[in-house]
Short mmCIF file of C-alpha atoms and ligand atoms in Angstrom, two decimals:
data_model
loop_
_atom_site.label_atom_id
_atom_site.label_comp_id
_atom_site.label_asym_id
_atom_site.label_seq_id
_atom_site.Cartn_x
_atom_site.Cartn_y
_atom_site.Cartn_z
CA MET A 24 3.51 -11.51 17.71
CA LYS A 25 2.08 -8.05 17.17
CA LEU A 26 -0.83 -9.02 14.88
CA LEU A 27 -1.91 -12.40 16.21
CA GLY A 28 -5.35 -13.38 14.90
CA LYS A 29 -5.82 -10.14 12.96
CA VAL A 30 -7.17 -10.37 9.41
CA ALA A 31 -5.29 -8.17 6.93
CA VAL A 32 -6.25 -7.39 3.34
CA ILE A 33 -3.17 -6.31 1.34
CA THR A 34 -3.45 -4.95 -2.19
CA GLY A 35 -0.57 -5.19 -4.64
CA ALA A 36 0.65 -8.15 -2.58
CA GLY A 37 2.12 -10.08 -5.50
CA GLN A 38 5.56 -8.53 -5.37
CA GLY A 39 7.70 -5.70 -4.01
CA ILE A 40 6.64 -3.83 -0.90
CA GLY A 41 3.23 -5.54 -0.78
CA ALA A 42 4.82 -8.99 -0.81
CA ALA A 43 7.33 -8.01 1.90
CA THR A 44 4.46 -6.58 3.94
CA ALA A 45 2.51 -9.83 3.57
CA LYS A 46 5.51 -11.88 4.75
CA LYS A 47 6.10 -9.62 7.76
CA PHE A 48 2.41 -9.53 8.71
CA ALA A 49 2.21 -13.33 8.50
CA GLU A 50 5.28 -13.57 10.76
CA GLU A 51 3.45 -11.30 13.20
CA GLY A 52 0.50 -13.72 13.26
CA ALA A 53 -1.96 -12.06 10.85
CA LYS A 54 -4.25 -14.05 8.57
CA LEU A 55 -3.97 -12.65 5.08
CA VAL A 56 -6.12 -11.85 2.08
CA LEU A 57 -3.68 -11.10 -0.73
CA ALA A 58 -4.96 -9.08 -3.70
CA ASP A 59 -3.24 -8.25 -6.97
CA LEU A 60 -3.70 -8.29 -10.74
CA ASN A 61 -1.04 -10.96 -11.15
CA GLU A 62 -2.49 -14.38 -10.23
CA GLN A 63 0.76 -16.33 -10.58
CA ASN A 64 2.54 -14.02 -8.12
CA LEU A 65 -0.41 -14.26 -5.73
CA MET A 66 -0.32 -18.06 -5.84
CA ASN A 67 3.42 -18.04 -5.15
CA ARG A 68 3.14 -15.58 -2.25
CA ALA A 69 0.23 -17.49 -0.64
CA GLU A 70 2.15 -20.75 -1.00
CA GLU A 71 5.28 -19.28 0.62
CA ILE A 72 3.24 -17.99 3.55
CA ARG A 73 1.48 -21.32 4.07
CA LYS A 74 4.82 -23.17 3.92
CA ALA A 75 6.02 -20.92 6.74
CA ASP A 76 2.93 -21.96 8.78
CA GLY A 77 1.04 -18.77 8.00
CA GLU A 78 -2.51 -18.41 6.77
CA ALA A 79 -3.32 -16.74 3.43
CA ILE A 80 -5.91 -16.73 0.69
CA TYR A 81 -5.69 -14.67 -2.47
CA VAL A 82 -8.15 -12.82 -4.69
CA VAL A 83 -7.32 -11.51 -8.16
CA CYS A 84 -8.51 -7.92 -8.05
CA ASN A 85 -8.04 -4.70 -9.95
CA VAL A 86 -8.29 -1.97 -7.31
CA ALA A 87 -9.47 0.51 -9.96
CA ASP A 88 -12.62 -1.59 -10.49
CA ARG A 89 -15.26 -0.96 -7.84
CA ASN A 90 -17.06 -4.26 -8.42
CA GLU A 91 -13.86 -6.27 -8.07
CA VAL A 92 -12.97 -4.45 -4.86
CA GLY A 93 -16.46 -5.17 -3.49
CA GLN A 94 -15.91 -8.83 -4.35
CA LEU A 95 -12.52 -8.79 -2.60
CA PHE A 96 -14.10 -7.70 0.68
CA GLU A 97 -16.96 -10.19 0.29
CA GLU A 98 -14.46 -13.02 -0.11
CA ALA A 99 -12.45 -11.80 2.88
CA LEU A 100 -15.59 -11.76 5.04
CA VAL A 101 -16.77 -15.17 3.82
CA LYS A 102 -13.38 -16.67 4.69
CA TYR A 103 -12.60 -14.93 7.98
CA GLY A 104 -15.79 -13.09 9.10
CA HIS A 105 -13.97 -9.82 9.82
CA VAL A 106 -11.29 -7.49 8.41
CA ASP A 107 -9.05 -5.78 10.96
CA ILE A 108 -6.34 -4.26 8.78
CA VAL A 109 -6.36 -2.98 5.21
CA ILE A 110 -3.13 -2.11 3.41
CA ASN A 111 -3.79 0.08 0.40
CA ASN A 112 -0.52 -0.69 -1.35
CA ALA A 113 -1.20 -1.36 -5.08
CA GLY A 114 0.33 1.32 -7.27
CA ILE A 115 1.84 2.01 -10.68
CA VAL A 116 4.00 4.61 -12.40
CA GLN A 117 3.70 5.96 -15.94
CA ASP A 118 6.19 8.80 -16.03
CA ALA A 119 6.43 11.72 -18.43
CA GLN A 120 7.21 15.39 -18.10
CA LEU A 121 4.21 17.67 -17.95
CA THR A 122 4.28 18.79 -21.58
CA ASN A 123 4.59 15.19 -22.83
CA MET A 124 2.18 13.40 -20.51
CA THR A 125 -0.67 11.74 -22.38
CA GLU A 126 -4.24 11.61 -21.15
CA SER A 127 -4.01 7.84 -20.73
CA GLN A 128 -0.82 8.14 -18.62
CA TRP A 129 -2.67 10.61 -16.41
CA ASP A 130 -5.86 8.53 -16.23
CA ASN A 131 -4.16 5.19 -15.61
CA VAL A 132 -2.13 6.41 -12.65
CA ILE A 133 -5.03 8.33 -11.15
CA ASP A 134 -7.33 5.31 -11.61
CA VAL A 135 -5.06 2.90 -9.74
CA ASN A 136 -3.20 5.13 -7.27
CA LEU A 137 -6.04 7.47 -6.30
CA LYS A 138 -9.41 5.96 -7.24
CA GLY A 139 -8.09 2.51 -6.29
CA VAL A 140 -7.21 3.74 -2.81
CA PHE A 141 -10.66 5.36 -2.52
CA ASN A 142 -12.39 2.13 -3.63
CA VAL A 143 -10.50 -0.01 -1.14
CA GLY A 144 -10.74 2.55 1.67
CA GLN A 145 -14.49 2.96 1.23
CA ASN A 146 -15.12 -0.80 1.43
CA ALA A 147 -12.76 -1.10 4.39
CA ALA A 148 -14.50 1.73 6.25
CA LYS A 149 -17.95 0.17 5.80
CA VAL A 150 -16.80 -3.18 7.21
CA MET A 151 -14.78 -1.61 10.03
CA LYS A 152 -17.59 0.76 11.06
CA ASP A 153 -19.83 -2.26 11.64
CA GLN A 154 -17.07 -3.92 13.65
CA GLY A 155 -16.31 -0.80 15.67
CA GLU A 156 -12.57 -1.07 15.01
CA GLY A 157 -9.96 -1.35 12.30
CA VAL A 158 -6.77 0.05 10.81
CA ILE A 159 -6.26 1.40 7.29
CA LEU A 160 -2.74 2.04 6.03
CA ASN A 161 -2.23 3.80 2.71
CA ALA A 162 0.91 3.74 0.55
CA SER A 163 1.86 7.31 -0.20
CA SER A 164 5.35 8.32 -1.31
CA VAL A 165 8.06 10.85 -0.73
CA VAL A 166 6.78 12.15 -4.10
CA GLY A 167 3.43 12.90 -2.45
CA ILE A 168 5.18 15.34 -0.11
CA TYR A 169 7.87 16.91 -2.28
CA GLY A 170 6.86 16.19 -5.91
CA ASN A 171 9.22 14.67 -8.47
CA PHE A 172 10.45 15.35 -11.97
CA GLY A 173 8.32 13.54 -14.57
CA GLN A 174 5.61 12.45 -12.13
CA SER A 175 2.69 14.92 -12.30
CA ASN A 176 0.20 12.04 -12.32
CA TYR A 177 1.91 10.09 -9.53
CA ALA A 178 2.48 13.19 -7.36
CA ALA A 179 -1.16 14.23 -7.76
CA ALA A 180 -2.35 10.77 -6.78
CA LYS A 181 -0.06 10.45 -3.76
CA TRP A 182 -0.91 13.99 -2.62
CA GLY A 183 -4.52 12.87 -2.84
CA VAL A 184 -3.73 9.77 -0.79
CA ASN A 185 -2.28 12.01 1.93
CA GLY A 186 -5.44 14.12 1.86
CA MET A 187 -7.73 11.09 2.05
CA THR A 188 -5.63 9.67 4.90
CA LYS A 189 -6.13 12.77 7.03
CA THR A 190 -9.80 13.09 6.03
CA TRP A 191 -10.56 9.46 6.86
CA ALA A 192 -8.71 9.75 10.16
CA LYS A 193 -11.05 12.62 11.06
CA GLU A 194 -14.21 10.89 9.81
CA LEU A 195 -13.58 7.40 11.12
CA GLY A 196 -11.86 7.92 14.48
CA LYS A 197 -15.18 7.88 16.32
CA TYR A 198 -15.77 4.35 15.03
CA GLY A 199 -12.47 3.11 16.44
CA ILE A 200 -10.78 3.17 13.05
CA ARG A 201 -7.21 4.50 12.70
CA VAL A 202 -5.92 5.67 9.32
CA ASN A 203 -2.28 6.39 8.52
CA ALA A 204 -0.05 6.58 5.47
CA ILE A 205 3.55 5.67 4.86
CA ALA A 206 5.75 7.63 2.50
CA PRO A 207 8.59 5.44 1.24
CA GLY A 208 11.64 6.93 -0.43
CA PHE A 209 13.39 5.07 -3.23
CA ILE A 210 13.00 1.34 -2.70
CA GLU A 211 14.51 -1.47 -4.78
CA THR A 212 11.46 -3.00 -6.51
CA ASP A 213 10.25 -3.42 -10.09
CA MET A 214 8.82 0.09 -9.82
CA THR A 215 12.30 1.62 -9.60
CA SER A 216 14.30 -1.02 -11.50
CA ALA A 217 13.95 0.83 -14.81
CA LEU A 218 15.57 3.98 -13.41
CA PRO A 219 19.01 4.65 -14.93
CA ASP A 220 21.95 3.82 -12.62
CA LYS A 221 22.86 7.50 -12.67
CA VAL A 222 19.51 8.43 -11.11
CA LYS A 223 19.79 5.63 -8.55
CA ASP A 224 23.27 6.88 -7.57
CA ILE A 225 21.93 10.42 -7.13
CA MET A 226 19.09 9.11 -4.95
CA LYS A 227 21.49 7.03 -2.86
CA ALA A 228 23.79 10.01 -2.39
CA LYS A 229 20.85 12.13 -1.19
CA SER A 230 20.19 9.72 1.68
CA PRO A 231 22.45 10.18 4.72
CA LEU A 232 22.46 6.38 4.83
CA ASN A 233 23.77 6.37 1.23
CA GLN A 234 21.54 3.56 0.01
CA MET A 235 18.18 2.74 -1.50
CA GLY A 236 15.74 0.95 0.77
CA ARG A 237 14.59 -2.67 0.44
CA PRO A 238 10.95 -3.80 0.56
CA GLU A 239 11.67 -5.41 3.96
CA ASP A 240 12.68 -1.99 5.31
CA ILE A 241 9.18 -0.72 4.56
CA ALA A 242 7.45 -3.78 6.02
CA GLY A 243 8.60 -2.59 9.46
CA TYR A 244 5.49 -0.41 9.47
CA ALA A 245 3.66 -3.48 10.81
CA PHE A 246 3.72 -1.76 14.21
CA LEU A 247 1.37 0.89 12.78
CA ALA A 248 -1.24 -1.84 12.28
CA SER A 249 -0.85 -3.10 15.84
CA ASN A 250 -2.09 -1.85 19.20
CA GLU A 251 1.36 -0.37 19.80
CA ALA A 252 0.17 2.44 17.54
CA ARG A 253 -3.26 2.82 19.14
CA PHE A 254 -2.81 6.60 19.53
CA ILE A 255 -1.38 7.21 16.04
CA THR A 256 -3.86 8.32 13.39
CA GLY A 257 -3.79 10.80 10.52
CA ALA A 258 -0.01 10.49 10.32
CA ILE A 259 2.16 10.26 7.22
CA LEU A 260 5.27 8.35 8.22
CA SER A 261 8.31 8.87 6.00
CA ILE A 262 10.36 5.71 5.51
CA ASP A 263 13.00 7.07 3.19
CA GLY A 264 16.45 6.74 4.74
CA GLY A 265 16.44 10.47 5.37
CA LEU A 266 16.13 11.21 1.64
CA VAL A 267 14.58 14.57 2.41
CA ILE A 268 15.34 16.16 5.76
P1 NAI B 472 5.74 -2.96 -7.60
O1 NAI B 472 5.55 -2.47 -8.99
O2 NAI B 472 6.94 -3.78 -7.28
O3 NAI B 472 4.44 -3.77 -7.13
C1 NAI B 472 3.16 -3.23 -7.28
C2 NAI B 472 2.15 -4.37 -7.23
O4 NAI B 472 0.86 -3.79 -7.41
C3 NAI B 472 2.33 -5.39 -8.34
O5 NAI B 472 2.26 -6.69 -7.80
C4 NAI B 472 1.20 -5.10 -9.29
O6 NAI B 472 0.74 -6.24 -10.00
C5 NAI B 472 0.14 -4.58 -8.35
N1 NAI B 472 -0.85 -3.75 -9.04
C6 NAI B 472 -0.63 -2.80 -9.98
N2 NAI B 472 -1.78 -2.30 -10.41
C7 NAI B 472 -2.76 -2.93 -9.72
C8 NAI B 472 -4.17 -2.84 -9.72
N3 NAI B 472 -4.82 -2.00 -10.55
N4 NAI B 472 -4.87 -3.62 -8.88
C9 NAI B 472 -4.24 -4.49 -8.06
N5 NAI B 472 -2.91 -4.63 -8.03
C10 NAI B 472 -2.17 -3.85 -8.84
O7 NAI B 472 5.67 -1.65 -6.69
P2 NAI B 472 6.26 -1.34 -5.23
O8 NAI B 472 7.53 -0.63 -5.41
O9 NAI B 472 6.22 -2.53 -4.38
O10 NAI B 472 5.20 -0.25 -4.73
C11 NAI B 472 4.17 -0.53 -3.82
C12 NAI B 472 3.55 0.78 -3.35
O11 NAI B 472 4.55 1.59 -2.74
C13 NAI B 472 2.96 1.61 -4.49
O12 NAI B 472 1.78 2.24 -4.06
C14 NAI B 472 4.04 2.64 -4.76
O13 NAI B 472 3.51 3.80 -5.34
C15 NAI B 472 4.57 2.87 -3.37
N6 NAI B 472 5.92 3.40 -3.35
C16 NAI B 472 6.99 2.73 -3.91
C17 NAI B 472 8.24 3.28 -3.91
C18 NAI B 472 9.44 2.62 -4.49
O14 NAI B 472 10.50 3.25 -4.54
N7 NAI B 472 9.38 1.38 -4.94
C19 NAI B 472 8.49 4.61 -3.29
C20 NAI B 472 7.31 5.22 -2.75
C21 NAI B 472 6.08 4.63 -2.77
#
């Protein structure tokens, strides 16, 4: 088990990539603090993990709200006394082409995908600095490297996540904290389910593997949270089936 005894806070853990990450991390021996807006999904995920002999609590938390994020870390510390791994995974899309994008579409995506990552990262860094160790993993996207039609807000946020990842790696390395990002390609979750089949077929055809990824394919980044990756920091790891080479 790569993560035995480690405490991991995972945002957006109710479904999709966050839920698959939680399952994988529990299998690797981590004790989990699951955070999401959706309480029912959180209850279900925590129950599944406990049934499989894992350990998990959950906290309903909007990552865009600084007070709620502060509360999340307080609850994690009360329960477990330390936080070793933080997965900054919660994210949303509200797509529109540049000339049609509304202010609220811009603000909502920036609030969750950029400010939310800052809120969680800042709390994580404070706890981990005191501990003298820790790992922060941020969910970026292939869109944060190459841009995407109809996603000015999302691309800006994910580009920002890449920038914060590298900045935090530089600032926090001396405290024993590693910071990396993953950049998934097109993964079969609710986030992509609304895409027309035509678009999905184009995306599949762009991958040399000729398929979309599954949430479990992303969860393989568990090694980045473990000591196996002790010399990896400031990296943005593409997990995209070769979508862009
Ligand atoms: P999803 O839509 O299936 O799940 C996102 C989860 O985040 C949901 O459980 C939702 O309730 C939660 N959430 C949304 N806003 C929140 C908030 N303000 N506070 C707390 N929780 C919140 O999405 P998916 O596909 O699992 O995406 C996870 C991450 O991976 C996101 O950051 C996304 O941008 C990124 N990603 C996803 C890709 C894909 O193709 N599905 C590709 C590249 C990146």
